[in-house]
PDB file of C-alpha atoms in Angstrom:
ATOM      1  CA  MET A 566       0.114   0.050   0.163  1.00 65.00           C
ATOM      2  CA  MET A 567       2.657   2.332   0.993  1.00 72.00           C
ATOM      3  CA  ASP A 568       4.710   1.544  -1.747  1.00 75.00           C
ATOM      4  CA  GLN A 569       1.608   2.284  -4.286  1.00 77.00           C
ATOM      5  CA  VAL A 570       0.925   5.436  -2.732  1.00 77.00           C
ATOM      6  CA  MET A 571       4.712   6.713  -3.555  1.00 85.00           C
ATOM      7  CA  GLU A 572       4.703   6.123  -7.049  1.00 89.00           C
ATOM      8  CA  ALA A 573       1.320   7.918  -7.612  1.00 92.00           C
ATOM      9  CA  LEU A 574       3.265  10.574  -5.278  1.00 94.00           C
ATOM     10  CA  PRO A 575       4.718  12.621  -7.773  1.00 95.00           C
ATOM     11  CA  PHE A 576       1.532  12.162 -10.311  1.00 97.00           C
ATOM     12  CA  LEU A 577      -0.101  13.860  -7.584  1.00 96.00           C
ATOM     13  CA  VAL A 578       2.515  17.062  -7.323  1.00 96.00           C
ATOM     14  CA  SER A 579       3.141  17.434 -11.047  1.00 97.00           C
ATOM     15  CA  GLY A 580      -1.139  17.814 -10.773  1.00 97.00           C
ATOM     16  CA  CYS A 581      -1.010  20.494  -7.714  1.00 97.00           C
ATOM     17  CA  VAL A 582       1.421  22.782  -9.864  1.00 96.00           C
ATOM     18  CA  PHE A 583       0.053  22.519 -13.221  1.00 96.00           C
ATOM     19  CA  GLY A 584      -3.014  23.757 -11.842  1.00 96.00           C
ATOM     20  CA  LEU A 585      -1.749  26.337  -9.299  1.00 96.00           C
ATOM     21  CA  ALA A 586       0.554  27.440 -12.354  1.00 95.00           C
ATOM     22  CA  GLY A 587      -2.832  27.860 -14.565  1.00 93.00           C
ATOM     23  CA  GLY A 588      -4.633  28.681 -11.533  1.00 94.00           C
ATOM     24  CA  PHE A 589      -3.094  31.858 -10.597  1.00 93.00           C
ATOM     25  CA  SER A 590      -1.150  32.931 -13.727  1.00 88.00           C
ATOM     26  CA  PRO A 591      -2.526  35.944 -16.011  1.00 83.00           C
ATOM     27  CA  GLY A 592      -5.085  34.564 -18.848  1.00 84.00           C
ATOM     28  CA  PRO A 593      -8.287  35.374 -20.543  1.00 85.00           C
ATOM     29  CA  THR A 594     -10.034  32.879 -17.771  1.00 89.00           C
ATOM     30  CA  THR A 595      -8.069  34.512 -14.873  1.00 89.00           C
ATOM     31  CA  THR A 596      -8.880  37.793 -16.566  1.00 86.00           C
ATOM     32  CA  LEU A 597     -12.626  37.019 -17.018  1.00 86.00           C
ATOM     33  CA  VAL A 598     -12.533  35.601 -13.557  1.00 90.00           C
ATOM     34  CA  VAL A 599     -11.523  39.134 -11.952  1.00 87.00           C
ATOM     35  CA  SER A 600     -13.482  41.415 -13.635  1.00 83.00           C
ATOM     36  CA  GLN A 601     -16.885  38.690 -13.374  1.00 84.00           C
ATOM     37  CA  THR A 602     -16.094  39.574  -9.511  1.00 87.00           C
ATOM     38  CA  LEU A 603     -15.604  43.189  -9.663  1.00 82.00           C
ATOM     39  CA  ARG A 604     -18.565  43.252 -11.637  1.00 81.00           C
ATOM     40  CA  PHE A 605     -21.022  41.570 -10.465  1.00 82.00           C
ATOM     41  CA  GLY A 606     -19.526  39.473  -7.161  1.00 85.00           C
ATOM     42  CA  VAL A 607     -17.812  37.122  -5.906  1.00 91.00           C
ATOM     43  CA  LEU A 608     -20.045  34.461  -6.356  1.00 90.00           C
ATOM     44  CA  ASP A 609     -20.282  35.323 -10.193  1.00 88.00           C
ATOM     45  CA  GLY A 610     -16.579  34.590 -10.135  1.00 90.00           C
ATOM     46  CA  ILE A 611     -16.334  31.567  -9.438  1.00 93.00           C
ATOM     47  CA  LYS A 612     -18.798  29.994 -11.677  1.00 90.00           C
ATOM     48  CA  VAL A 613     -16.330  31.554 -14.221  1.00 90.00           C
ATOM     49  CA  ALA A 614     -13.710  29.776 -12.065  1.00 93.00           C
ATOM     50  CA  ILE A 615     -15.456  26.545 -12.644  1.00 92.00           C
ATOM     51  CA  ALA A 616     -15.371  26.461 -16.494  1.00 88.00           C
ATOM     52  CA  PRO A 617     -12.080  24.093 -17.162  1.00 89.00           C
ATOM     53  CA  ALA A 618     -14.589  21.610 -15.050  1.00 89.00           C
ATOM     54  CA  LEU A 619     -17.204  22.037 -18.055  1.00 86.00           C
ATOM     55  CA  THR A 620     -14.845  22.317 -21.011  1.00 89.00           C
ATOM     56  CA  ASP A 621     -11.595  19.745 -20.542  1.00 92.00           C
ATOM     57  CA  ALA A 622     -13.087  16.949 -20.077  1.00 92.00           C
ATOM     58  CA  PRO A 623     -13.929  16.215 -24.177  1.00 93.00           C
ATOM     59  CA  ILE A 624     -10.284  17.646 -24.989  1.00 93.00           C
ATOM     60  CA  ILE A 625      -8.471  14.991 -22.450  1.00 95.00           C
ATOM     61  CA  ILE A 626     -10.247  12.381 -24.159  1.00 94.00           C
ATOM     62  CA  VAL A 627      -8.992  12.761 -27.220  1.00 94.00           C
ATOM     63  CA  ALA A 628      -5.518  13.583 -26.141  1.00 94.00           C
ATOM     64  CA  VAL A 629      -5.175  11.313 -23.989  1.00 93.00           C
ATOM     65  CA  LEU A 630      -6.477   8.432 -27.004  1.00 93.00           C
ATOM     66  CA  LEU A 631      -3.886   9.917 -29.104  1.00 92.00           C
ATOM     67  CA  VAL A 632      -1.252   9.981 -27.188  1.00 90.00           C
ATOM     68  CA  GLY A 633      -1.972   6.776 -26.069  1.00 87.00           C
ATOM     69  CA  GLN A 634      -1.444   4.984 -30.058  1.00 88.00           C
ATOM     70  CA  LEU A 635       1.481   7.538 -30.372  1.00 83.00           C
ATOM     71  CA  ALA A 636       3.058   6.510 -27.192  1.00 76.00           C
ATOM     72  CA  LYS A 637       3.636   2.913 -28.776  1.00 78.00           C
ATOM     73  CA  PHE A 638       6.247   4.709 -31.306  1.00 84.00           C
ATOM     74  CA  GLU A 639       9.152   6.534 -28.953  1.00 85.00           C
ATOM     75  CA  PRO A 640      10.474   8.435 -31.104  1.00 89.00           C
ATOM     76  CA  VAL A 641       7.061  10.848 -31.981  1.00 87.00           C
ATOM     77  CA  LEU A 642       6.428  11.167 -28.352  1.00 85.00           C
ATOM     78  CA  GLY A 643       9.622  11.628 -27.693  1.00 90.00           C
ATOM     79  CA  VAL A 644       8.902  14.727 -30.255  1.00 90.00           C
ATOM     80  CA  ILE A 645       5.483  15.042 -28.204  1.00 90.00           C
ATOM     81  CA  THR A 646       6.953  15.686 -25.143  1.00 91.00           C
ATOM     82  CA  LEU A 647      10.184  18.132 -26.330  1.00 93.00           C
ATOM     83  CA  LEU A 648       7.255  19.886 -27.663  1.00 93.00           C
ATOM     84  CA  GLY A 649       5.430  19.835 -23.827  1.00 93.00           C
ATOM     85  CA  ALA A 650       9.408  21.218 -22.730  1.00 93.00           C
ATOM     86  CA  GLY A 651       8.997  24.165 -24.993  1.00 93.00           C
ATOM     87  CA  PHE A 652       5.196  25.107 -23.709  1.00 94.00           C
ATOM     88  CA  LEU A 653       6.301  24.526 -20.177  1.00 93.00           C
ATOM     89  CA  ILE A 654       9.673  27.058 -20.799  1.00 94.00           C
ATOM     90  CA  TYR A 655       6.895  29.675 -22.265  1.00 92.00           C
ATOM     91  CA  LEU A 656       4.218  29.027 -19.202  1.00 91.00           C
ATOM     92  CA  ALA A 657       7.624  29.707 -17.242  1.00 92.00           C
ATOM     93  CA  VAL A 658       9.211  32.948 -18.066  1.00 92.00           C
ATOM     94  CA  GLU A 659       5.390  34.127 -18.475  1.00 88.00           C
ATOM     95  CA  SER A 660       4.652  33.057 -15.105  1.00 88.00           C
ATOM     96  CA  LEU A 661       8.553  34.618 -14.121  1.00 90.00           C
ATOM     97  CA  ARG A 662       7.808  37.441 -15.975  1.00 88.00           C
ATOM     98  CA  VAL A 663       4.470  38.252 -14.199  1.00 82.00           C
ATOM     99  CA  ARG A 664       4.134  42.205 -12.196  1.00 77.00           C
ATOM    100  CA  GLU A 665       0.671  42.141 -12.106  1.00 69.00           C
ATOM    101  CA  LEU A 666      -3.536  41.560 -13.849  1.00 67.00           C
ATOM    102  CA  LYS A 667      -4.625  44.634 -15.132  1.00 64.00           C
ATOM    103  CA  ILE A 668      -8.221  45.129 -16.239  1.00 62.00           C
ATOM    104  CA  ASP A 669      -9.718  47.734 -18.568  1.00 55.00           C
ATOM    105  CA  GLU A 670     -13.588  47.967 -16.509  1.00 54.00           C
ATOM    106  CA  ALA A 671     -14.177  50.038 -19.917  1.00 47.00           C
ATOM    107  CA  LYS A 672     -13.467  47.494 -22.073  1.00 48.00           C
ATOM    108  CA  VAL A 673     -15.316  44.553 -19.838  1.00 48.00           C
ATOM    109  CA  GLU A 674     -18.770  43.586 -21.033  1.00 51.00           C
ATOM    110  CA  PRO A 675     -21.574  41.586 -18.162  1.00 49.00           C
ATOM    111  CA  ARG A 676     -20.198  37.738 -18.667  1.00 47.00           C
ATOM    112  CA  SER A 677     -22.401  34.905 -17.005  1.00 53.00           C
ATOM    113  CA  ILE A 678     -21.038  30.850 -16.848  1.00 74.00           C
ATOM    114  CA  SER A 679     -21.845  30.631 -19.974  1.00 81.00           C
ATOM    115  CA  LYS A 680     -19.520  33.169 -21.109  1.00 77.00           C
ATOM    116  CA  GLY A 681     -16.896  31.254 -19.251  1.00 81.00           C
ATOM    117  CA  PHE A 682     -17.446  28.938 -21.024  1.00 82.00           C
ATOM    118  CA  LEU A 683     -16.449  30.084 -24.288  1.00 85.00           C
ATOM    119  CA  VAL A 684     -13.762  32.046 -22.884  1.00 83.00           C
ATOM    120  CA  ASN A 685     -12.353  28.571 -21.811  1.00 83.00           C
ATOM    121  CA  LEU A 686     -13.813  26.752 -24.668  1.00 83.00           C
ATOM    122  CA  PHE A 687     -11.503  28.701 -26.970  1.00 83.00           C
ATOM    123  CA  ASN A 688      -8.546  29.812 -25.010  1.00 87.00           C
ATOM    124  CA  PRO A 689      -5.859  27.522 -26.878  1.00 86.00           C
ATOM    125  CA  HIS A 690      -4.039  27.194 -23.448  1.00 89.00           C
ATOM    126  CA  PRO A 691      -6.451  24.136 -22.921  1.00 92.00           C
ATOM    127  CA  TYR A 692      -5.561  22.160 -25.958  1.00 93.00           C
ATOM    128  CA  LEU A 693      -1.480  22.776 -25.982  1.00 92.00           C
ATOM    129  CA  PHE A 694      -1.121  21.531 -22.420  1.00 95.00           C
ATOM    130  CA  TRP A 695      -3.124  18.446 -22.697  1.00 96.00           C
ATOM    131  CA  PHE A 696      -1.886  17.332 -25.894  1.00 94.00           C
ATOM    132  CA  VAL A 697       1.889  17.684 -25.380  1.00 93.00           C
ATOM    133  CA  ILE A 698       2.218  17.979 -21.687  1.00 96.00           C
ATOM    134  CA  GLY A 699      -1.660  16.700 -19.279  1.00 95.00           C
ATOM    135  CA  ALA A 700      -1.954  13.873 -21.398  1.00 95.00           C
ATOM    136  CA  PRO A 701       1.998  11.980 -22.021  1.00 94.00           C
ATOM    137  CA  LYS A 702       1.762  12.791 -18.475  1.00 95.00           C
ATOM    138  CA  LEU A 703      -1.506  11.283 -17.530  1.00 95.00           C
ATOM    139  CA  VAL A 704      -0.580   8.038 -19.924  1.00 93.00           C
ATOM    140  CA  GLU A 705       2.923   7.788 -17.782  1.00 93.00           C
ATOM    141  CA  ALA A 706       0.589   7.898 -14.799  1.00 95.00           C
ATOM    142  CA  ALA A 707      -2.164   5.143 -16.243  1.00 94.00           C
ATOM    143  CA  ASP A 708       0.782   2.422 -16.151  1.00 93.00           C
ATOM    144  CA  VAL A 709       2.007   2.829 -12.772  1.00 93.00           C
ATOM    145  CA  GLY A 710      -1.370   2.879 -11.976  1.00 93.00           C
ATOM    146  CA  LEU A 711      -4.723   3.623 -12.172  1.00 94.00           C
ATOM    147  CA  SER A 712      -4.780   5.479  -8.836  1.00 94.00           C
ATOM    148  CA  SER A 713      -1.678   7.251  -9.937  1.00 96.00           C
ATOM    149  CA  ALA A 714      -3.861   8.636 -13.133  1.00 96.00           C
ATOM    150  CA  VAL A 715      -6.343   9.657 -10.838  1.00 96.00           C
ATOM    151  CA  LEU A 716      -4.356  11.710  -7.957  1.00 96.00           C
ATOM    152  CA  PHE A 717      -3.082  13.602 -11.356  1.00 97.00           C
ATOM    153  CA  ILE A 718      -6.365  14.996 -12.216  1.00 97.00           C
ATOM    154  CA  VAL A 719      -7.359  15.242  -9.254  1.00 97.00           C
ATOM    155  CA  GLY A 720      -4.478  17.549  -8.266  1.00 98.00           C
ATOM    156  CA  LEU A 721      -4.658  19.296 -11.114  1.00 98.00           C
ATOM    157  CA  TYR A 722      -8.463  20.501 -11.155  1.00 97.00           C
ATOM    158  CA  VAL A 723      -8.829  20.620  -7.339  1.00 98.00           C
ATOM    159  CA  CYS A 724      -5.786  23.427  -7.724  1.00 98.00           C
ATOM    160  CA  LEU A 725      -6.490  24.622 -10.722  1.00 97.00           C
ATOM    161  CA  ILE A 726      -9.837  25.900  -9.779  1.00 97.00           C
ATOM    162  CA  GLY A 727      -8.755  26.056  -6.122  1.00 97.00           C
ATOM    163  CA  ALA A 728      -6.423  28.606  -7.435  1.00 97.00           C
ATOM    164  CA  LYS A 729      -8.952  30.280  -9.643  1.00 95.00           C
ATOM    165  CA  ILE A 730     -12.224  30.647  -6.722  1.00 96.00           C
ATOM    166  CA  LEU A 731      -9.167  31.214  -3.738  1.00 96.00           C
ATOM    167  CA  VAL A 732      -8.497  34.903  -6.788  1.00 94.00           C
ATOM    168  CA  ALA A 733     -12.017  36.003  -7.133  1.00 93.00           C
ATOM    169  CA  SER A 734     -12.420  35.876  -3.310  1.00 94.00           C
ATOM    170  CA  LEU A 735      -8.918  37.771  -2.659  1.00 91.00           C
ATOM    171  CA  VAL A 736     -10.361  40.117  -5.230  1.00 89.00           C
ATOM    172  CA  GLY A 737     -13.514  40.340  -3.823  1.00 88.00           C
ATOM    173  CA  ARG A 738     -12.245  41.491  -0.691  1.00 85.00           C
ATOM    174  CA  SER A 739     -10.245  44.182  -2.576  1.00 78.00           C
ATOM    175  CA  CYS A 740      -8.179  43.843  -6.428  1.00 72.00           C
ATOM    176  CA  SER A 741      -5.288  45.128  -4.704  1.00 78.00           C
ATOM    177  CA  PHE A 742      -4.194  41.218  -4.038  1.00 79.00           C
ATOM    178  CA  LEU A 743      -3.732  41.408  -7.995  1.00 77.00           C
ATOM    179  CA  LYS A 744      -1.339  44.725  -7.613  1.00 77.00           C
ATOM    180  CA  SER A 745       0.131  43.386  -4.282  1.00 82.00           C
ATOM    181  CA  ARG A 746       4.253  41.056  -4.406  1.00 86.00           C
ATOM    182  CA  GLY A 747       2.798  38.253  -3.042  1.00 87.00           C
ATOM    183  CA  TYR A 748       0.790  37.539  -6.297  1.00 85.00           C
ATOM    184  CA  VAL A 749       3.955  38.180  -8.026  1.00 87.00           C
ATOM    185  CA  TYR A 750       6.010  36.163  -6.057  1.00 90.00           C
ATOM    186  CA  ILE A 751       3.288  33.119  -6.371  1.00 90.00           C
ATOM    187  CA  ASN A 752       3.990  33.394  -9.773  1.00 88.00           C
ATOM    188  CA  ARG A 753       8.094  33.374  -9.801  1.00 91.00           C
ATOM    189  CA  LEU A 754       7.641  30.482  -7.799  1.00 93.00           C
ATOM    190  CA  LEU A 755       5.196  28.328  -9.697  1.00 93.00           C
ATOM    191  CA  GLY A 756       7.167  29.659 -12.776  1.00 92.00           C
ATOM    192  CA  LEU A 757      10.905  27.891 -11.621  1.00 94.00           C
ATOM    193  CA  ALA A 758       8.369  24.780 -10.479  1.00 94.00           C
ATOM    194  CA  LEU A 759       7.298  24.719 -14.329  1.00 93.00           C
ATOM    195  CA  GLY A 760      11.628  25.166 -15.677  1.00 93.00           C
ATOM    196  CA  ALA A 761      11.933  21.991 -13.527  1.00 94.00           C
ATOM    197  CA  PHE A 762       9.407  20.139 -15.234  1.00 94.00           C
ATOM    198  CA  ALA A 763      10.497  21.530 -18.862  1.00 93.00           C
ATOM    199  CA  PHE A 764      13.792  20.110 -18.290  1.00 94.00           C
ATOM    200  CA  PHE A 765      11.880  16.518 -16.826  1.00 92.00           C
ATOM    201  CA  PHE A 766       9.863  17.070 -20.014  1.00 93.00           C
ATOM    202  CA  MET A 767      13.180  18.080 -21.889  1.00 94.00           C
ATOM    203  CA  ARG A 768      15.197  14.415 -20.949  1.00 92.00           C
ATOM    204  CA  ASP A 769      12.601  11.934 -21.320  1.00 90.00           C
ATOM    205  CA  GLY A 770      12.038  13.244 -25.267  1.00 91.00           C
ATOM    206  CA  LEU A 771      15.300  13.483 -25.512  1.00 92.00           C
ATOM    207  CA  ARG A 772      15.420   9.834 -24.277  1.00 90.00           C
ATOM    208  CA  PHE A 773      12.542   9.692 -26.498  1.00 87.00           C
ATOM    209  CA  VAL A 774      14.380  10.400 -29.397  1.00 87.00           C
ATOM    210  CA  GLY A 775      17.376   8.066 -28.856  1.00 83.00           C
ATOM    211  CA  VAL A 776      19.395  10.616 -27.688  1.00 82.00           C
ATOM    212  CA  GLY A 777      21.098   9.524 -24.520  1.00 64.00           C
ATOM    213  CA  VAL A 778      21.411  11.937 -21.836  1.00 56.00           C
TER     214      VAL A 778
END
């Protein structure tokens, strides 16, 4: 039992890191969470925060099925993993460069949970994440055991949605959080963690394509 827990723990941790990074980083969904909260209150911000739980399931299924088939061909899986490393580096740099999240209220129209659904649906980041980062990691977790795969998903979405709900709650009290050093430091810490994961993805990708590391 303890062995299973120890095998699953790295996947839970990676899911939590990816979720927190996505939850706190500036982007279309986070911006919508903030603007909804400022205009209509915390509850409406929370409605937007749960949008990933509504939109990502089809993306996950397609990505996992595709990557699961391609996993039989290590060079192809290596290329996908290297692309994932590149995307992780991009996300890490974006997190490290965060200063504050700015909202231009004059350009913000009233939003609803359906608007949050559409914003997340047409946001390219979930597609990029699942096809080059999430699906390869989930396939790897499933090879270890079902519990590893479940913990990866649970850790990712609890932290992703939880972080956005926390942003909505803090903004509901005072929007100064988005301009605080705490917000900047959280993103920088997560940026360093993403950079570490990029290294491991690059190492695995090079191994899959036959380059010794």
